[in-house]
Coordinates of C-alpha atoms in Angstrom, one line a residue:
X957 CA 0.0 0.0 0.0
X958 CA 1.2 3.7 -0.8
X959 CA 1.8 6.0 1.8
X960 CA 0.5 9.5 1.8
X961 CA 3.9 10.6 1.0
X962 CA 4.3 8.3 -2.0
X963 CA 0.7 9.0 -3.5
X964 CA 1.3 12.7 -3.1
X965 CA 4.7 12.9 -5.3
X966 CA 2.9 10.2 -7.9
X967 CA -0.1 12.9 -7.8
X968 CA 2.3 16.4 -8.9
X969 CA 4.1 14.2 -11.4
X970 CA 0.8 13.4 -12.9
X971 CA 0.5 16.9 -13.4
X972 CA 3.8 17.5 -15.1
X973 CA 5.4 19.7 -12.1
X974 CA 7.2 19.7 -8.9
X975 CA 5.2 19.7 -5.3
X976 CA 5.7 22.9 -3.1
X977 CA 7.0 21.5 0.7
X978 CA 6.0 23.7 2.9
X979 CA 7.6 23.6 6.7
X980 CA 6.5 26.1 9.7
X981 CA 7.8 25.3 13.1
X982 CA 5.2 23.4 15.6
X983 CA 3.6 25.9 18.5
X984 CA 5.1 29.0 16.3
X985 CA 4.0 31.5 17.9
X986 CA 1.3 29.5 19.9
X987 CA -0.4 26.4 19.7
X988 CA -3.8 27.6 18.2
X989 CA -2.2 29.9 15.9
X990 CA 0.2 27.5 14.8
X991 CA -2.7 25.0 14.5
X992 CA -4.5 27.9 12.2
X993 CA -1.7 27.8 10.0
X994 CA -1.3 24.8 9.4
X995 CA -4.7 23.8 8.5
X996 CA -4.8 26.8 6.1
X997 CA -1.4 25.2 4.3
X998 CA -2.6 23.1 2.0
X999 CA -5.8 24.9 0.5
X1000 CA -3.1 28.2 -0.2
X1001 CA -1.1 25.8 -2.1
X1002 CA 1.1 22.9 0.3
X1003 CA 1.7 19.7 -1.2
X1004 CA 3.0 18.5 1.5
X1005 CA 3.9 20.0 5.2
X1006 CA 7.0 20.0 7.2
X1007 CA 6.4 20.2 10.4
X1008 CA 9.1 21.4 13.0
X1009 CA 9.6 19.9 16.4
X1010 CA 11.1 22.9 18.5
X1011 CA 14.1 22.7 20.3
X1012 CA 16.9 24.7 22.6
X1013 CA 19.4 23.8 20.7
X1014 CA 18.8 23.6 16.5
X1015 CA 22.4 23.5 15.0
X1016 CA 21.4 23.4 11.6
X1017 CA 19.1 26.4 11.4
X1018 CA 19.8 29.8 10.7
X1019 CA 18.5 32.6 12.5
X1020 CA 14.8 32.8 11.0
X1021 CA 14.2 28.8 12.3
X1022 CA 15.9 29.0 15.3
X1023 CA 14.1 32.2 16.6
X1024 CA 10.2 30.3 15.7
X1025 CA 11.9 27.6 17.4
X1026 CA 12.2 29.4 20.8
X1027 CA 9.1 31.6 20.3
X1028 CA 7.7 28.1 20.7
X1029 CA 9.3 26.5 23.4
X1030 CA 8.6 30.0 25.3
X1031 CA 4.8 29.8 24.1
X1032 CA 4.9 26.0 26.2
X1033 CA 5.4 23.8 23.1
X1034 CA 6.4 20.5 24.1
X1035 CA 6.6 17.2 21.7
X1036 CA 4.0 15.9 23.0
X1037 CA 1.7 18.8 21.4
X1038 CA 3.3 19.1 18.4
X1039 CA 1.8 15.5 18.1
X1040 CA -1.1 16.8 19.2
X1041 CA -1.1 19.3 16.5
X1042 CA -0.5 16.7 14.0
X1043 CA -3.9 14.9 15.4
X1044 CA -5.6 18.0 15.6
X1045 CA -4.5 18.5 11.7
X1046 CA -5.4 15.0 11.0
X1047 CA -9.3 15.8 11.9
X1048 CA -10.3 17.7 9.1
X1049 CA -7.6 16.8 6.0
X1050 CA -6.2 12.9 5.7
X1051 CA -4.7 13.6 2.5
X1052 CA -2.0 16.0 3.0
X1053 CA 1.4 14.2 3.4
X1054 CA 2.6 15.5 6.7
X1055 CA 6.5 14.9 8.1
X1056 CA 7.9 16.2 11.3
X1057 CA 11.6 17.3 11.4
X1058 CA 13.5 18.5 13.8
X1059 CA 16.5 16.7 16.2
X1060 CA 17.0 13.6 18.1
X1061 CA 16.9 14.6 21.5
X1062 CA 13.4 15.6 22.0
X1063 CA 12.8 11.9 20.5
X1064 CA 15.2 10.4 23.0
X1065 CA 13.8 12.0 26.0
X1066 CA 10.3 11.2 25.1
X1067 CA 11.5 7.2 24.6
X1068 CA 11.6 6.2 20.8
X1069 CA 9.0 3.4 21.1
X1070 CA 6.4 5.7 22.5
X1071 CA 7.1 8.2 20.4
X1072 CA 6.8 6.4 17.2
X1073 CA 3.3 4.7 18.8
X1074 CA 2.0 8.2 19.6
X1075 CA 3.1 9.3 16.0
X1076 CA 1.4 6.8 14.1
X1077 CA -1.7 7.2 16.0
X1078 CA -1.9 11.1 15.4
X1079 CA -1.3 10.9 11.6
X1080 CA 2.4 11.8 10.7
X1081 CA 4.1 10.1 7.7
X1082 CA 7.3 10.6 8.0
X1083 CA 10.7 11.9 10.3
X1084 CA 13.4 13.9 9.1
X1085 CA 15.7 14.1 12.1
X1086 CA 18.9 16.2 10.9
X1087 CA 21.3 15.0 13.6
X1088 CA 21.2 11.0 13.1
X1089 CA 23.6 10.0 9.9
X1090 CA 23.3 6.3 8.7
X1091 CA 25.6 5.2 11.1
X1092 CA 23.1 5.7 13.8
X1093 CA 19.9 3.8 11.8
X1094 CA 19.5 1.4 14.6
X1095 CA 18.5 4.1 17.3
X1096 CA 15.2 5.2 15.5
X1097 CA 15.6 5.1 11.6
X1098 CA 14.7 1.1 11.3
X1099 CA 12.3 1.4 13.7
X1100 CA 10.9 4.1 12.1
X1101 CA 10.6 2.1 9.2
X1102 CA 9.2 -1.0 11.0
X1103 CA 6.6 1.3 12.4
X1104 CA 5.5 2.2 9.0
X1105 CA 6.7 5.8 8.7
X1106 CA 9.0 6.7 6.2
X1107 CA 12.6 8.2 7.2
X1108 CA 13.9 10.8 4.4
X1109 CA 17.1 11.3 4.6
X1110 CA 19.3 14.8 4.1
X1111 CA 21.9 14.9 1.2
X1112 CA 23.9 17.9 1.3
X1113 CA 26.6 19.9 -2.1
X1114 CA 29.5 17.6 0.2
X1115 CA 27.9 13.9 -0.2
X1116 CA 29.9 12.4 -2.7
X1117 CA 28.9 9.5 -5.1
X1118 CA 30.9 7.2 -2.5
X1119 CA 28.5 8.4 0.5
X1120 CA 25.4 8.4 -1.3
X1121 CA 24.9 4.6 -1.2
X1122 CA 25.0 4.9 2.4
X1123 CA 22.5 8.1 2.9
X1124 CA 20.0 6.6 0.4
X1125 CA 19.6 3.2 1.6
X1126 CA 17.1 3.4 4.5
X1127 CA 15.8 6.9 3.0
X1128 CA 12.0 6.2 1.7
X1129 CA 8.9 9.1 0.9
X1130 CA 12.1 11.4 -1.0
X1131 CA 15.2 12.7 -0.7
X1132 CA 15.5 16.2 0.8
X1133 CA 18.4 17.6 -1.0
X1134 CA 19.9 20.4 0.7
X1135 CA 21.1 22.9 -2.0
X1136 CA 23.5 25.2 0.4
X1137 CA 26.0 23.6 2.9
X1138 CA 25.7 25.5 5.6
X1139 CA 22.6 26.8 8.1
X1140 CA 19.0 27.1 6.9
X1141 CA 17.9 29.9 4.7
X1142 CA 21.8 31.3 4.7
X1143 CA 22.3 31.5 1.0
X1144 CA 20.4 31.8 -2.1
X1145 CA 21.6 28.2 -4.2
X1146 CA 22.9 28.5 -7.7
X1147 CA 20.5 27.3 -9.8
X1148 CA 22.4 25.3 -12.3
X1149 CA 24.0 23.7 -9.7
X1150 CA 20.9 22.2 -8.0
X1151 CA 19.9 20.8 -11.1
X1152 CA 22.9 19.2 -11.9
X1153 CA 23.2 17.7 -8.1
X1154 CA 19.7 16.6 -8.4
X1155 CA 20.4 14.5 -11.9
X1156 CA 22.9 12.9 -10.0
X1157 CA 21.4 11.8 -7.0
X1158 CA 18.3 10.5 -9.3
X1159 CA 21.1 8.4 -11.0
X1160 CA 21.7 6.4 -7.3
X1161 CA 17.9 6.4 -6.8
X1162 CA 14.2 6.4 -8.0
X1163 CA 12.9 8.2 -5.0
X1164 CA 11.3 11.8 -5.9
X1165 CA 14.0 14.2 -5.0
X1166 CA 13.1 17.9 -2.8
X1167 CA 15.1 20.5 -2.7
X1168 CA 15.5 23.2 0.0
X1169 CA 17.4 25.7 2.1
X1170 CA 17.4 29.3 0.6
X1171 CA 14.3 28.9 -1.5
X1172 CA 12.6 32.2 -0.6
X1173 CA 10.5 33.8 -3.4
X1174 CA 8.2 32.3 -6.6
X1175 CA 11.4 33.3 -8.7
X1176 CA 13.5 31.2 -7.0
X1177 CA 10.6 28.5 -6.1
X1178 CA 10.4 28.1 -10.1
X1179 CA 14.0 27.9 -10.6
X1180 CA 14.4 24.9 -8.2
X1181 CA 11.2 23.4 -9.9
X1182 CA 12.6 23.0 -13.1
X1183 CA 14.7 20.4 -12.1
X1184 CA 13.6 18.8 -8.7
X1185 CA 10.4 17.0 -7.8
X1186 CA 9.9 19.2 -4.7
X1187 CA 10.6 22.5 -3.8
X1188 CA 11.1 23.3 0.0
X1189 CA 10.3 26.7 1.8
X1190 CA 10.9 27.1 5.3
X1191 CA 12.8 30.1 6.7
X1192 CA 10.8 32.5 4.5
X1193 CA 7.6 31.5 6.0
X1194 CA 9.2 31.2 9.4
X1195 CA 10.0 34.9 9.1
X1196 CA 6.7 35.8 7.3
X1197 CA 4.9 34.8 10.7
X1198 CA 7.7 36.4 13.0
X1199 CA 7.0 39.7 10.4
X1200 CA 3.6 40.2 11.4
X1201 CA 3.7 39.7 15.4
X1202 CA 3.1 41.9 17.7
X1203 CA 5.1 43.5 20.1
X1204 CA 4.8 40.7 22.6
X1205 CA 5.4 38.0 20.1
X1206 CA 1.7 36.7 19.6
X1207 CA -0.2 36.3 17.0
X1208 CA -2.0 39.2 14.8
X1209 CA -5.0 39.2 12.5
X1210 CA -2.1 39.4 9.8
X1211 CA -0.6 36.4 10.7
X1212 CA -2.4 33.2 9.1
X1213 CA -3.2 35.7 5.5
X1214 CA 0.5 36.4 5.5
X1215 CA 1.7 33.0 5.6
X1216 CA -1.2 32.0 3.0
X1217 CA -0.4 34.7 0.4
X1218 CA 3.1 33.5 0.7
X1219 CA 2.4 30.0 -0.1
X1220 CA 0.0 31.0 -3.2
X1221 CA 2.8 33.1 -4.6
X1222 CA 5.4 30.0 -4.1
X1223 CA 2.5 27.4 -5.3
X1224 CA 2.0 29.8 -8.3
X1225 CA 6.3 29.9 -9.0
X1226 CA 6.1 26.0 -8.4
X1227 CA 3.4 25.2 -10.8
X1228 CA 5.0 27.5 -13.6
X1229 CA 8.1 26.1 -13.3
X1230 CA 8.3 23.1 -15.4
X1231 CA 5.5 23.0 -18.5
X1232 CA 6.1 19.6 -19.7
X1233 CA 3.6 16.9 -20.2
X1234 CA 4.3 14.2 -17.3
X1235 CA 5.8 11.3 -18.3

């Protein structure tokens, strides 16, 4: 049987194009506003939904994902409801491939088995967890699997054709293909480069391959399009929902409509981004 994830990539390549992977940050900037934004994701454009499991210490992201990361934790965020989020989520849409990612700790502390029983039960498809290389598959990647989520794996500009067996071969769902090295939403990618990194990795794998990390605008979200299966925006919406807080951090009127027109204009630079018939 297909998973969400799986049915979701076979869906946009139907259509000829690339999906647009959205990610906000879980209980960013509280847990009913993050809840608002989230359910208004895919109907502005989200193919599928990133979402990030907060913690202290994020040493991957850049400044935009580390700051809705503590805005948070601060608001009361634990694991536990981001899971509830997910559930919450899970009430009203059952198609929209959903993925948490964040860092192993949280994980740990909350006790692996428990955690992948609670997030079967509330809806999630898969786990990107940043800070476990292949090395480590035994602690949660294989279970993962055995638990019927899929684990997508990161491959970064450094991960040679010698270390790609290794990253792809418990990876399922995609490949999230980071196109900077460095921190989230750092750098703006070259282009040509992606594409050429992408043909590469499709040469090791049939998996649909995702691209993100400095993907901000439709211009760039078309770019990346043209020759990725996924497009992945997450520091620019982090920072569209810090933009339009108030002075004590909460939530505004502006904050859900920000966030959404944001998404149409990256669904709109998605789904112009590759005109070909699908194959």
């Amino acid at each position: 049987m297909s998973t969400r994830i799986e049915t979701r990539f076979a869906a946009v390549k139907a259509e000829g194009r690339a999906a647009l992977v959205t990610f906000v940050m879980g209980g960013d900037p509280g847990y009913e506003s993050s809840l608002e934004i989230l359910k208004a994701l895919p109907e502005a454009g989200a193919d599928l939904i990133e979402l990030g499991m907060p913690f202290s210490d994020p040493m991957a992201d850049g400044p935009p994902i580390q700051a809705a990361g503590l805005r948070a934790l601060k608001a009361g965020q634990t694991l536990k409801k981001t899971l509830g989020l997910v559930a919450e989520f899970r009430k009203t849409d059952k198609d929209t491939p959903l993925v948490l990612m964040g860092y192993y700790n949280p994980i740990y502390i909350y006790g692996v088995d428990a955690f992948l029983k609670d997030a079967n039960a509330a809806g999630v498809d898969g786990l990107i967890v940043v800070d476990l290389p292949p090395e480590e598959d035994a602690e949660l990647c294989l279970p993962a699997i055995k638990a019927g989520l899929n684990f997508i794996r990161l491959a970064t500009p450094t991960t040679d054709d010698k270390r790609l067996p290794a990253v792809l071969e418990n990876t399922s769902g995609f490949v999230y293909y980071v196109s900077v090295t460095g921190i989230t939403g750092a750098a703006t990618p070259d282009f040509n480069a992606v594409s050429q990194a992408v043909a590469r990795i499709k040469r090791h794998t049939t998996l649909p391959v995702a691209v993100g990390f400095g993907v901000k605008t439709a211009d760039h979200a078309r770019a990346v399009a043209e020759g990725a299966d996924g497009v992945v925006v997450g520091s620019a919406l982090v920072e569209t929902v810090r933009l339009s807080l108030d002075k004590e951090a909460r939530a505004t009127e502006k904050t859900v409509s920000s966030v959404t027109k944001l998404v149409r204009e990256l669904a709109a630079g998605v789904r112009s981004g590759r005109p070909v018939a699908a194959e």
